[in-house]
Every structure is written in structure tokens, then in C-alpha cells.
Amino acid sequence: DRLILVDAAGYPFKSTSVPLGFRMARIPGVNRLMEYTLPYALVQASVRSVYGDPGKATPELVDRYFELTLREGNRHALAQRFAQMNFLGHEKIQSIKLPTLILWGGQDRLIPPDNAASFQRDIAGSQVVMFEALGHVPHEEDPVATVEAVRRFLQAK
């Protein structure tokens, strides 16, 4: 009965930094090769690039992301996801009629923070919480702050 968007795609955008792994996943042929080999350093660089503070991308966090790429089907799914970068169009976004919380990292270099305003404009009654120091994955960088924003949203009547 409610919707929470976190640094969501939905509008065309211009990234100021796209992780190398994401760029490679969009290239036909290269993305097929990535299904069989994906260097740890590439995963590490990609994770670091989506954090507002790349220093928070600990070795343990990078290990977790890398281990996820080893699960059967995950690399293929990544390539498919980037091949399907279709945007809804504001007409469909405007049709959303649920109370909506829009969480965004102010340092998101993948999907620029100004996209949060586009969602807020097109989803009636939505609210934005901008985490100025965080990047594309604010829920990972500062789970306490993001959970608190979610808790307030869910408890509001």
C-alpha cells in the first residue's frame, strides 16, 4: 500500500560516473564474456564508484558483491538488465497513486540527484529524503539513517 524508491531509474539521465562493470555489461559480446570471467578488481572499482565515500566500500563488502557474481545466473541477469534500460516515461510514473517515499544519495554519480525531483513532481503527494553525503546505495552506506527515514514514512498516517 506504499512505495519506496531508492535512487531509482525511471527518467533518462546523464551519469557523471558509470562503473566500468556496468559499461561493459552493455556491450554485446563483452557482456557474454563477463558471464564467464569477471575480475575481482572490476567488481571492486564498480562498488567503490557508487559510494559517496568510496572508503566505505570495505574489502568484506567487495567480497560479498564478488561472491554474488559467482552465483549461477547472476552474471547473465546483469547483462540482461543493462540491455533493457527502458524508461517508463513520465505518463506512467504520474499514474502511481501510492504514498511514495523517494530516498536519494546526494553524491549519486550514477543516477543524478535531480532525478529525485522529477519523481516527486510526477508522483502526487510523494516526499523526498536526500542524504547529501551518500551515493547510489544510501541504504548500504548508512543503513541507520535510511531505516529511520523508512520507519518515519511507514509510521505516518
Short mmCIF file of N, CA and C in Angstrom, two decimals:
data_model
loop_
_atom_site.label_atom_id
_atom_site.label_comp_id
_atom_site.label_asym_id
_atom_site.label_seq_id
_atom_site.Cartn_x
_atom_site.Cartn_y
_atom_site.Cartn_z
N ASP A 1 0.80 -1.21 0.00
CA ASP A 1 0.00 0.00 0.00
C ASP A 1 0.85 1.27 0.00
N ARG A 2 2.17 1.11 -0.03
CA ARG A 2 3.10 2.24 -0.11
C ARG A 2 4.27 1.84 -0.99
N LEU A 3 4.97 2.84 -1.47
CA LEU A 3 6.10 2.61 -2.37
C LEU A 3 7.31 3.36 -1.85
N ILE A 4 8.45 2.70 -1.89
CA ILE A 4 9.71 3.35 -1.53
C ILE A 4 10.66 3.18 -2.71
N LEU A 5 11.15 4.29 -3.23
CA LEU A 5 12.12 4.29 -4.32
C LEU A 5 13.47 4.69 -3.76
N VAL A 6 14.52 3.99 -4.15
CA VAL A 6 15.87 4.30 -3.69
C VAL A 6 16.74 4.53 -4.92
N ASP A 7 17.12 5.80 -5.14
CA ASP A 7 17.96 6.17 -6.28
C ASP A 7 17.49 5.44 -7.54
N ALA A 8 16.23 5.59 -7.83
CA ALA A 8 15.57 4.79 -8.86
C ALA A 8 15.82 5.32 -10.27
N ALA A 9 15.84 4.40 -11.22
CA ALA A 9 15.84 4.78 -12.63
C ALA A 9 14.38 4.92 -13.04
N GLY A 10 14.13 5.77 -14.01
CA GLY A 10 12.77 5.97 -14.48
C GLY A 10 12.72 7.06 -15.53
N TYR A 11 13.70 7.92 -15.51
CA TYR A 11 13.81 9.02 -16.46
C TYR A 11 15.17 8.90 -17.15
N PRO A 12 15.27 9.38 -18.37
CA PRO A 12 16.60 9.44 -18.98
C PRO A 12 17.53 10.28 -18.09
N PHE A 13 18.76 9.88 -17.98
CA PHE A 13 19.70 10.61 -17.13
C PHE A 13 21.09 10.57 -17.73
N LYS A 14 21.91 11.50 -17.29
CA LYS A 14 23.32 11.54 -17.68
C LYS A 14 24.16 11.31 -16.44
N SER A 15 24.81 10.19 -16.42
CA SER A 15 25.67 9.85 -15.28
C SER A 15 26.95 10.66 -15.35
N THR A 16 27.48 10.98 -14.19
CA THR A 16 28.81 11.58 -14.16
C THR A 16 29.86 10.52 -13.93
N SER A 17 29.42 9.32 -13.53
CA SER A 17 30.33 8.20 -13.32
C SER A 17 29.53 6.90 -13.43
N VAL A 18 29.86 6.12 -14.44
CA VAL A 18 29.23 4.81 -14.60
C VAL A 18 30.30 3.76 -14.31
N PRO A 19 30.04 2.86 -13.37
CA PRO A 19 31.04 1.84 -13.08
C PRO A 19 31.45 1.09 -14.35
N LEU A 20 32.73 0.80 -14.45
CA LEU A 20 33.26 0.11 -15.62
C LEU A 20 32.52 -1.20 -15.87
N GLY A 21 32.21 -1.93 -14.83
CA GLY A 21 31.48 -3.19 -14.98
C GLY A 21 30.11 -2.97 -15.61
N PHE A 22 29.45 -1.88 -15.25
CA PHE A 22 28.14 -1.57 -15.83
C PHE A 22 28.28 -1.24 -17.31
N ARG A 23 29.32 -0.47 -17.64
CA ARG A 23 29.54 -0.11 -19.05
C ARG A 23 29.83 -1.34 -19.89
N MET A 24 30.64 -2.23 -19.35
CA MET A 24 30.99 -3.46 -20.08
C MET A 24 29.77 -4.35 -20.27
N ALA A 25 28.89 -4.36 -19.27
CA ALA A 25 27.69 -5.21 -19.34
C ALA A 25 26.74 -4.76 -20.44
N ARG A 26 26.90 -3.55 -20.93
CA ARG A 26 26.05 -3.02 -22.01
C ARG A 26 26.60 -3.33 -23.40
N ILE A 27 27.81 -3.84 -23.49
CA ILE A 27 28.45 -4.05 -24.79
C ILE A 27 28.21 -5.49 -25.24
N PRO A 28 27.48 -5.67 -26.36
CA PRO A 28 27.26 -7.03 -26.87
C PRO A 28 28.59 -7.74 -27.10
N GLY A 29 28.65 -8.97 -26.77
CA GLY A 29 29.88 -9.75 -26.89
C GLY A 29 30.70 -9.68 -25.62
N VAL A 30 31.02 -8.48 -25.19
CA VAL A 30 31.76 -8.31 -23.94
C VAL A 30 30.89 -8.80 -22.78
N ASN A 31 29.60 -8.48 -22.84
CA ASN A 31 28.72 -8.92 -21.74
C ASN A 31 28.63 -10.44 -21.69
N ARG A 32 28.70 -11.09 -22.83
CA ARG A 32 28.71 -12.57 -22.84
C ARG A 32 30.00 -13.09 -22.21
N LEU A 33 31.12 -12.45 -22.51
CA LEU A 33 32.40 -12.83 -21.92
C LEU A 33 32.37 -12.66 -20.40
N MET A 34 31.69 -11.60 -19.94
CA MET A 34 31.61 -11.34 -18.50
C MET A 34 30.85 -12.44 -17.77
N GLU A 35 30.06 -13.21 -18.49
CA GLU A 35 29.35 -14.32 -17.85
C GLU A 35 30.32 -15.42 -17.41
N TYR A 36 31.50 -15.44 -18.02
CA TYR A 36 32.48 -16.50 -17.73
C TYR A 36 33.68 -16.00 -16.94
N THR A 37 33.95 -14.72 -17.05
CA THR A 37 35.08 -14.17 -16.31
C THR A 37 34.77 -12.74 -15.90
N LEU A 38 35.00 -12.45 -14.65
CA LEU A 38 34.75 -11.11 -14.14
C LEU A 38 35.81 -10.85 -13.06
N PRO A 39 36.81 -10.07 -13.41
CA PRO A 39 37.91 -9.84 -12.46
C PRO A 39 37.44 -9.16 -11.17
N TYR A 40 38.01 -9.61 -10.09
CA TYR A 40 37.70 -9.04 -8.77
C TYR A 40 37.92 -7.53 -8.77
N ALA A 41 39.00 -7.06 -9.39
CA ALA A 41 39.32 -5.63 -9.42
C ALA A 41 38.21 -4.83 -10.11
N LEU A 42 37.56 -5.41 -11.09
CA LEU A 42 36.46 -4.73 -11.77
C LEU A 42 35.26 -4.58 -10.84
N VAL A 43 34.97 -5.61 -10.08
CA VAL A 43 33.88 -5.55 -9.11
C VAL A 43 34.23 -4.50 -8.04
N GLN A 44 35.46 -4.53 -7.58
CA GLN A 44 35.89 -3.58 -6.55
C GLN A 44 35.74 -2.14 -7.04
N ALA A 45 36.20 -1.86 -8.24
CA ALA A 45 36.09 -0.50 -8.78
C ALA A 45 34.64 -0.09 -8.96
N SER A 46 33.81 -1.02 -9.37
CA SER A 46 32.39 -0.71 -9.57
C SER A 46 31.70 -0.39 -8.26
N VAL A 47 31.98 -1.17 -7.23
CA VAL A 47 31.35 -0.93 -5.92
C VAL A 47 31.82 0.42 -5.37
N ARG A 48 33.10 0.67 -5.44
CA ARG A 48 33.63 1.93 -4.93
C ARG A 48 33.03 3.14 -5.64
N SER A 49 32.75 3.00 -6.92
CA SER A 49 32.28 4.15 -7.69
C SER A 49 30.83 4.53 -7.38
N VAL A 50 30.06 3.65 -6.77
CA VAL A 50 28.67 4.00 -6.45
C VAL A 50 28.49 4.48 -5.02
N TYR A 51 29.56 4.51 -4.25
CA TYR A 51 29.51 5.01 -2.88
C TYR A 51 29.87 6.50 -2.86
N GLY A 52 29.15 7.27 -2.04
CA GLY A 52 29.50 8.67 -1.86
C GLY A 52 30.90 8.79 -1.27
N ASP A 53 31.21 7.90 -0.35
CA ASP A 53 32.54 7.80 0.25
C ASP A 53 33.11 6.44 -0.13
N PRO A 54 33.92 6.39 -1.20
CA PRO A 54 34.45 5.09 -1.65
C PRO A 54 35.20 4.32 -0.58
N GLY A 55 35.69 5.02 0.44
CA GLY A 55 36.39 4.36 1.53
C GLY A 55 35.49 3.43 2.34
N LYS A 56 34.16 3.61 2.23
CA LYS A 56 33.23 2.74 2.93
C LYS A 56 33.04 1.40 2.23
N ALA A 57 33.56 1.28 1.03
CA ALA A 57 33.48 0.00 0.30
C ALA A 57 34.60 -0.89 0.83
N THR A 58 34.34 -1.52 1.95
CA THR A 58 35.34 -2.33 2.64
C THR A 58 35.67 -3.59 1.83
N PRO A 59 36.81 -4.21 2.11
CA PRO A 59 37.12 -5.47 1.43
C PRO A 59 36.03 -6.52 1.63
N GLU A 60 35.42 -6.54 2.82
CA GLU A 60 34.35 -7.51 3.08
C GLU A 60 33.13 -7.25 2.20
N LEU A 61 32.81 -5.98 2.00
CA LEU A 61 31.68 -5.62 1.15
C LEU A 61 31.97 -6.01 -0.30
N VAL A 62 33.16 -5.71 -0.77
CA VAL A 62 33.54 -6.08 -2.14
C VAL A 62 33.52 -7.59 -2.30
N ASP A 63 34.02 -8.30 -1.30
CA ASP A 63 33.97 -9.77 -1.34
C ASP A 63 32.53 -10.26 -1.49
N ARG A 64 31.60 -9.64 -0.75
CA ARG A 64 30.19 -10.03 -0.84
C ARG A 64 29.65 -9.82 -2.25
N TYR A 65 29.92 -8.66 -2.81
CA TYR A 65 29.48 -8.39 -4.18
C TYR A 65 30.10 -9.39 -5.16
N PHE A 66 31.39 -9.66 -5.00
CA PHE A 66 32.06 -10.59 -5.91
C PHE A 66 31.46 -11.98 -5.78
N GLU A 67 31.22 -12.41 -4.54
CA GLU A 67 30.62 -13.73 -4.33
C GLU A 67 29.24 -13.83 -4.98
N LEU A 68 28.49 -12.74 -4.96
CA LEU A 68 27.18 -12.74 -5.62
C LEU A 68 27.32 -12.92 -7.12
N THR A 69 28.40 -12.42 -7.70
CA THR A 69 28.59 -12.59 -9.15
C THR A 69 28.91 -14.04 -9.51
N LEU A 70 29.29 -14.83 -8.52
CA LEU A 70 29.64 -16.23 -8.77
C LEU A 70 28.42 -17.15 -8.74
N ARG A 71 27.31 -16.66 -8.23
CA ARG A 71 26.10 -17.49 -8.19
C ARG A 71 25.58 -17.71 -9.60
N GLU A 72 25.11 -18.92 -9.82
CA GLU A 72 24.64 -19.29 -11.15
C GLU A 72 23.55 -18.34 -11.64
N GLY A 73 23.74 -17.82 -12.84
CA GLY A 73 22.75 -16.97 -13.49
C GLY A 73 22.89 -15.49 -13.20
N ASN A 74 23.62 -15.10 -12.15
CA ASN A 74 23.70 -13.69 -11.79
C ASN A 74 24.41 -12.84 -12.84
N ARG A 75 25.48 -13.34 -13.41
CA ARG A 75 26.19 -12.55 -14.42
C ARG A 75 25.34 -12.40 -15.67
N HIS A 76 24.65 -13.44 -16.06
CA HIS A 76 23.77 -13.35 -17.22
C HIS A 76 22.63 -12.36 -16.95
N ALA A 77 22.09 -12.40 -15.76
CA ALA A 77 21.00 -11.48 -15.40
C ALA A 77 21.47 -10.03 -15.43
N LEU A 78 22.70 -9.79 -15.01
CA LEU A 78 23.25 -8.43 -15.04
C LEU A 78 23.30 -7.91 -16.47
N ALA A 79 23.79 -8.72 -17.39
CA ALA A 79 23.86 -8.31 -18.79
C ALA A 79 22.46 -8.04 -19.33
N GLN A 80 21.51 -8.88 -19.00
CA GLN A 80 20.13 -8.68 -19.46
C GLN A 80 19.54 -7.40 -18.89
N ARG A 81 19.83 -7.14 -17.65
CA ARG A 81 19.29 -5.93 -17.00
C ARG A 81 19.75 -4.68 -17.73
N PHE A 82 21.03 -4.62 -18.06
CA PHE A 82 21.54 -3.42 -18.71
C PHE A 82 21.12 -3.33 -20.17
N ALA A 83 20.78 -4.45 -20.77
CA ALA A 83 20.28 -4.42 -22.14
C ALA A 83 18.85 -3.91 -22.19
N GLN A 84 18.17 -3.89 -21.06
CA GLN A 84 16.77 -3.49 -21.00
C GLN A 84 16.59 -2.16 -20.28
N MET A 85 17.46 -1.22 -20.53
CA MET A 85 17.37 0.08 -19.86
C MET A 85 16.30 0.93 -20.51
N ASN A 86 15.05 0.51 -20.37
CA ASN A 86 13.92 1.27 -20.88
C ASN A 86 13.38 2.14 -19.75
N PHE A 87 12.96 3.33 -20.11
CA PHE A 87 12.41 4.22 -19.10
C PHE A 87 10.90 4.27 -19.24
N LEU A 88 10.22 4.37 -18.13
CA LEU A 88 8.77 4.31 -18.10
C LEU A 88 8.12 5.47 -18.84
N GLY A 89 8.70 6.62 -18.78
CA GLY A 89 8.04 7.81 -19.29
C GLY A 89 7.21 8.43 -18.19
N HIS A 90 7.19 9.74 -18.17
CA HIS A 90 6.54 10.41 -17.05
C HIS A 90 5.04 10.12 -16.97
N GLU A 91 4.40 9.78 -18.08
CA GLU A 91 2.97 9.48 -18.02
C GLU A 91 2.69 8.29 -17.12
N LYS A 92 3.49 7.25 -17.24
CA LYS A 92 3.28 6.07 -16.38
C LYS A 92 3.67 6.36 -14.94
N ILE A 93 4.72 7.12 -14.76
CA ILE A 93 5.13 7.46 -13.40
C ILE A 93 4.04 8.30 -12.74
N GLN A 94 3.42 9.19 -13.50
CA GLN A 94 2.34 10.02 -12.97
C GLN A 94 1.12 9.20 -12.55
N SER A 95 1.01 7.99 -13.06
CA SER A 95 -0.14 7.15 -12.72
C SER A 95 0.03 6.47 -11.36
N ILE A 96 1.18 6.58 -10.75
CA ILE A 96 1.40 5.99 -9.43
C ILE A 96 0.57 6.76 -8.42
N LYS A 97 -0.27 6.05 -7.70
CA LYS A 97 -1.20 6.69 -6.75
C LYS A 97 -0.99 6.21 -5.32
N LEU A 98 0.19 5.72 -5.02
CA LEU A 98 0.50 5.25 -3.68
C LEU A 98 1.31 6.30 -2.94
N PRO A 99 1.17 6.36 -1.62
CA PRO A 99 2.10 7.19 -0.86
C PRO A 99 3.52 6.70 -1.17
N THR A 100 4.38 7.63 -1.56
CA THR A 100 5.71 7.25 -2.04
C THR A 100 6.79 8.03 -1.33
N LEU A 101 7.78 7.29 -0.85
CA LEU A 101 8.99 7.87 -0.26
C LEU A 101 10.11 7.70 -1.27
N ILE A 102 10.79 8.79 -1.56
CA ILE A 102 11.89 8.78 -2.53
C ILE A 102 13.17 9.06 -1.75
N LEU A 103 14.01 8.04 -1.64
CA LEU A 103 15.30 8.18 -0.95
C LEU A 103 16.38 8.36 -2.00
N TRP A 104 17.30 9.30 -1.74
CA TRP A 104 18.34 9.55 -2.73
C TRP A 104 19.64 9.95 -2.07
N GLY A 105 20.73 9.47 -2.65
CA GLY A 105 22.05 9.89 -2.21
C GLY A 105 22.47 11.14 -2.95
N GLY A 106 22.78 12.19 -2.23
CA GLY A 106 23.17 13.46 -2.84
C GLY A 106 24.46 13.38 -3.63
N GLN A 107 25.25 12.32 -3.42
CA GLN A 107 26.50 12.13 -4.15
C GLN A 107 26.38 11.03 -5.20
N ASP A 108 25.15 10.69 -5.58
CA ASP A 108 24.93 9.64 -6.58
C ASP A 108 25.47 10.14 -7.93
N ARG A 109 26.49 9.47 -8.42
CA ARG A 109 27.08 9.83 -9.70
C ARG A 109 26.55 8.96 -10.83
N LEU A 110 25.78 7.92 -10.48
CA LEU A 110 25.21 7.04 -11.49
C LEU A 110 23.87 7.59 -11.98
N ILE A 111 22.94 7.85 -11.07
CA ILE A 111 21.65 8.46 -11.42
C ILE A 111 21.59 9.78 -10.63
N PRO A 112 21.76 10.89 -11.31
CA PRO A 112 21.91 12.18 -10.63
C PRO A 112 20.76 12.51 -9.67
N PRO A 113 21.09 13.18 -8.58
CA PRO A 113 20.10 13.53 -7.57
C PRO A 113 18.93 14.36 -8.09
N ASP A 114 19.11 15.09 -9.18
CA ASP A 114 17.98 15.88 -9.68
C ASP A 114 16.84 15.00 -10.17
N ASN A 115 17.10 13.72 -10.39
CA ASN A 115 16.02 12.81 -10.76
C ASN A 115 15.02 12.63 -9.63
N ALA A 116 15.47 12.80 -8.39
CA ALA A 116 14.54 12.70 -7.26
C ALA A 116 13.44 13.74 -7.40
N ALA A 117 13.79 14.93 -7.83
CA ALA A 117 12.79 15.99 -8.01
C ALA A 117 11.80 15.64 -9.12
N SER A 118 12.27 14.95 -10.15
CA SER A 118 11.38 14.53 -11.23
C SER A 118 10.34 13.54 -10.71
N PHE A 119 10.79 12.57 -9.92
CA PHE A 119 9.84 11.62 -9.32
C PHE A 119 8.86 12.35 -8.41
N GLN A 120 9.37 13.26 -7.60
CA GLN A 120 8.49 13.98 -6.67
C GLN A 120 7.47 14.81 -7.43
N ARG A 121 7.89 15.43 -8.51
CA ARG A 121 6.97 16.22 -9.33
C ARG A 121 5.87 15.35 -9.93
N ASP A 122 6.21 14.15 -10.37
CA ASP A 122 5.27 13.31 -11.11
C ASP A 122 4.47 12.33 -10.25
N ILE A 123 4.84 12.15 -9.01
CA ILE A 123 4.07 11.26 -8.12
C ILE A 123 3.43 12.14 -7.06
N ALA A 124 2.15 12.36 -7.23
CA ALA A 124 1.41 13.26 -6.34
C ALA A 124 1.56 12.82 -4.88
N GLY A 125 1.88 13.80 -4.03
CA GLY A 125 1.97 13.53 -2.60
C GLY A 125 3.23 12.81 -2.15
N SER A 126 4.17 12.60 -3.06
CA SER A 126 5.40 11.89 -2.67
C SER A 126 6.30 12.83 -1.87
N GLN A 127 7.25 12.23 -1.19
CA GLN A 127 8.21 13.01 -0.42
C GLN A 127 9.62 12.49 -0.69
N VAL A 128 10.57 13.41 -0.67
CA VAL A 128 11.97 13.07 -0.92
C VAL A 128 12.76 13.24 0.36
N VAL A 129 13.63 12.27 0.63
CA VAL A 129 14.64 12.41 1.67
C VAL A 129 15.98 12.28 0.96
N MET A 130 16.75 13.37 0.99
CA MET A 130 18.05 13.42 0.32
C MET A 130 19.14 13.26 1.38
N PHE A 131 20.00 12.27 1.18
CA PHE A 131 21.15 12.04 2.06
C PHE A 131 22.36 12.64 1.37
N GLU A 132 22.69 13.86 1.74
CA GLU A 132 23.67 14.65 0.98
C GLU A 132 25.04 13.99 0.82
N ALA A 133 25.51 13.26 1.81
CA ALA A 133 26.86 12.70 1.77
C ALA A 133 26.93 11.31 1.16
N LEU A 134 25.77 10.73 0.81
CA LEU A 134 25.74 9.33 0.37
C LEU A 134 25.63 9.23 -1.14
N GLY A 135 25.95 8.04 -1.65
CA GLY A 135 25.93 7.80 -3.09
C GLY A 135 24.72 7.01 -3.55
N HIS A 136 24.92 6.15 -4.54
CA HIS A 136 23.84 5.44 -5.21
C HIS A 136 23.17 4.38 -4.33
N VAL A 137 23.83 3.92 -3.32
CA VAL A 137 23.26 2.90 -2.44
C VAL A 137 23.24 3.41 -0.99
N PRO A 138 22.40 4.43 -0.72
CA PRO A 138 22.42 5.03 0.61
C PRO A 138 22.07 4.04 1.72
N HIS A 139 21.25 3.05 1.40
CA HIS A 139 20.85 2.04 2.39
C HIS A 139 22.03 1.17 2.80
N GLU A 140 23.04 1.06 1.95
CA GLU A 140 24.25 0.33 2.34
C GLU A 140 25.24 1.24 3.06
N GLU A 141 25.38 2.44 2.58
CA GLU A 141 26.36 3.37 3.16
C GLU A 141 25.98 3.80 4.56
N ASP A 142 24.70 4.05 4.79
CA ASP A 142 24.24 4.47 6.11
C ASP A 142 22.88 3.84 6.39
N PRO A 143 22.88 2.54 6.73
CA PRO A 143 21.62 1.86 6.96
C PRO A 143 20.80 2.45 8.11
N VAL A 144 21.45 2.98 9.11
CA VAL A 144 20.72 3.53 10.25
C VAL A 144 19.89 4.74 9.80
N ALA A 145 20.50 5.65 9.07
CA ALA A 145 19.78 6.85 8.62
C ALA A 145 18.67 6.49 7.64
N THR A 146 18.92 5.56 6.74
CA THR A 146 17.90 5.23 5.75
C THR A 146 16.75 4.46 6.40
N VAL A 147 17.05 3.58 7.32
CA VAL A 147 15.98 2.85 8.01
C VAL A 147 15.13 3.81 8.84
N GLU A 148 15.75 4.80 9.43
CA GLU A 148 14.99 5.79 10.21
C GLU A 148 14.02 6.55 9.30
N ALA A 149 14.46 6.94 8.12
CA ALA A 149 13.57 7.63 7.18
C ALA A 149 12.43 6.71 6.76
N VAL A 150 12.73 5.46 6.51
CA VAL A 150 11.70 4.49 6.13
C VAL A 150 10.73 4.28 7.29
N ARG A 151 11.25 4.15 8.49
CA ARG A 151 10.39 3.95 9.67
C ARG A 151 9.43 5.12 9.82
N ARG A 152 9.93 6.35 9.70
CA ARG A 152 9.05 7.53 9.83
C ARG A 152 7.96 7.50 8.76
N PHE A 153 8.33 7.14 7.53
CA PHE A 153 7.38 7.09 6.42
C PHE A 153 6.30 6.04 6.68
N LEU A 154 6.71 4.86 7.13
CA LEU A 154 5.76 3.78 7.34
C LEU A 154 4.85 4.01 8.53
N GLN A 155 5.33 4.76 9.52
CA GLN A 155 4.52 5.04 10.71
C GLN A 155 3.59 6.22 10.52
N ALA A 156 3.84 7.04 9.52
CA ALA A 156 2.98 8.21 9.27
C ALA A 156 1.60 7.75 8.80
N LYS A 157 0.60 8.44 9.22
CA LYS A 157 -0.78 8.10 8.81
C LYS A 157 -1.23 8.99 7.70
#
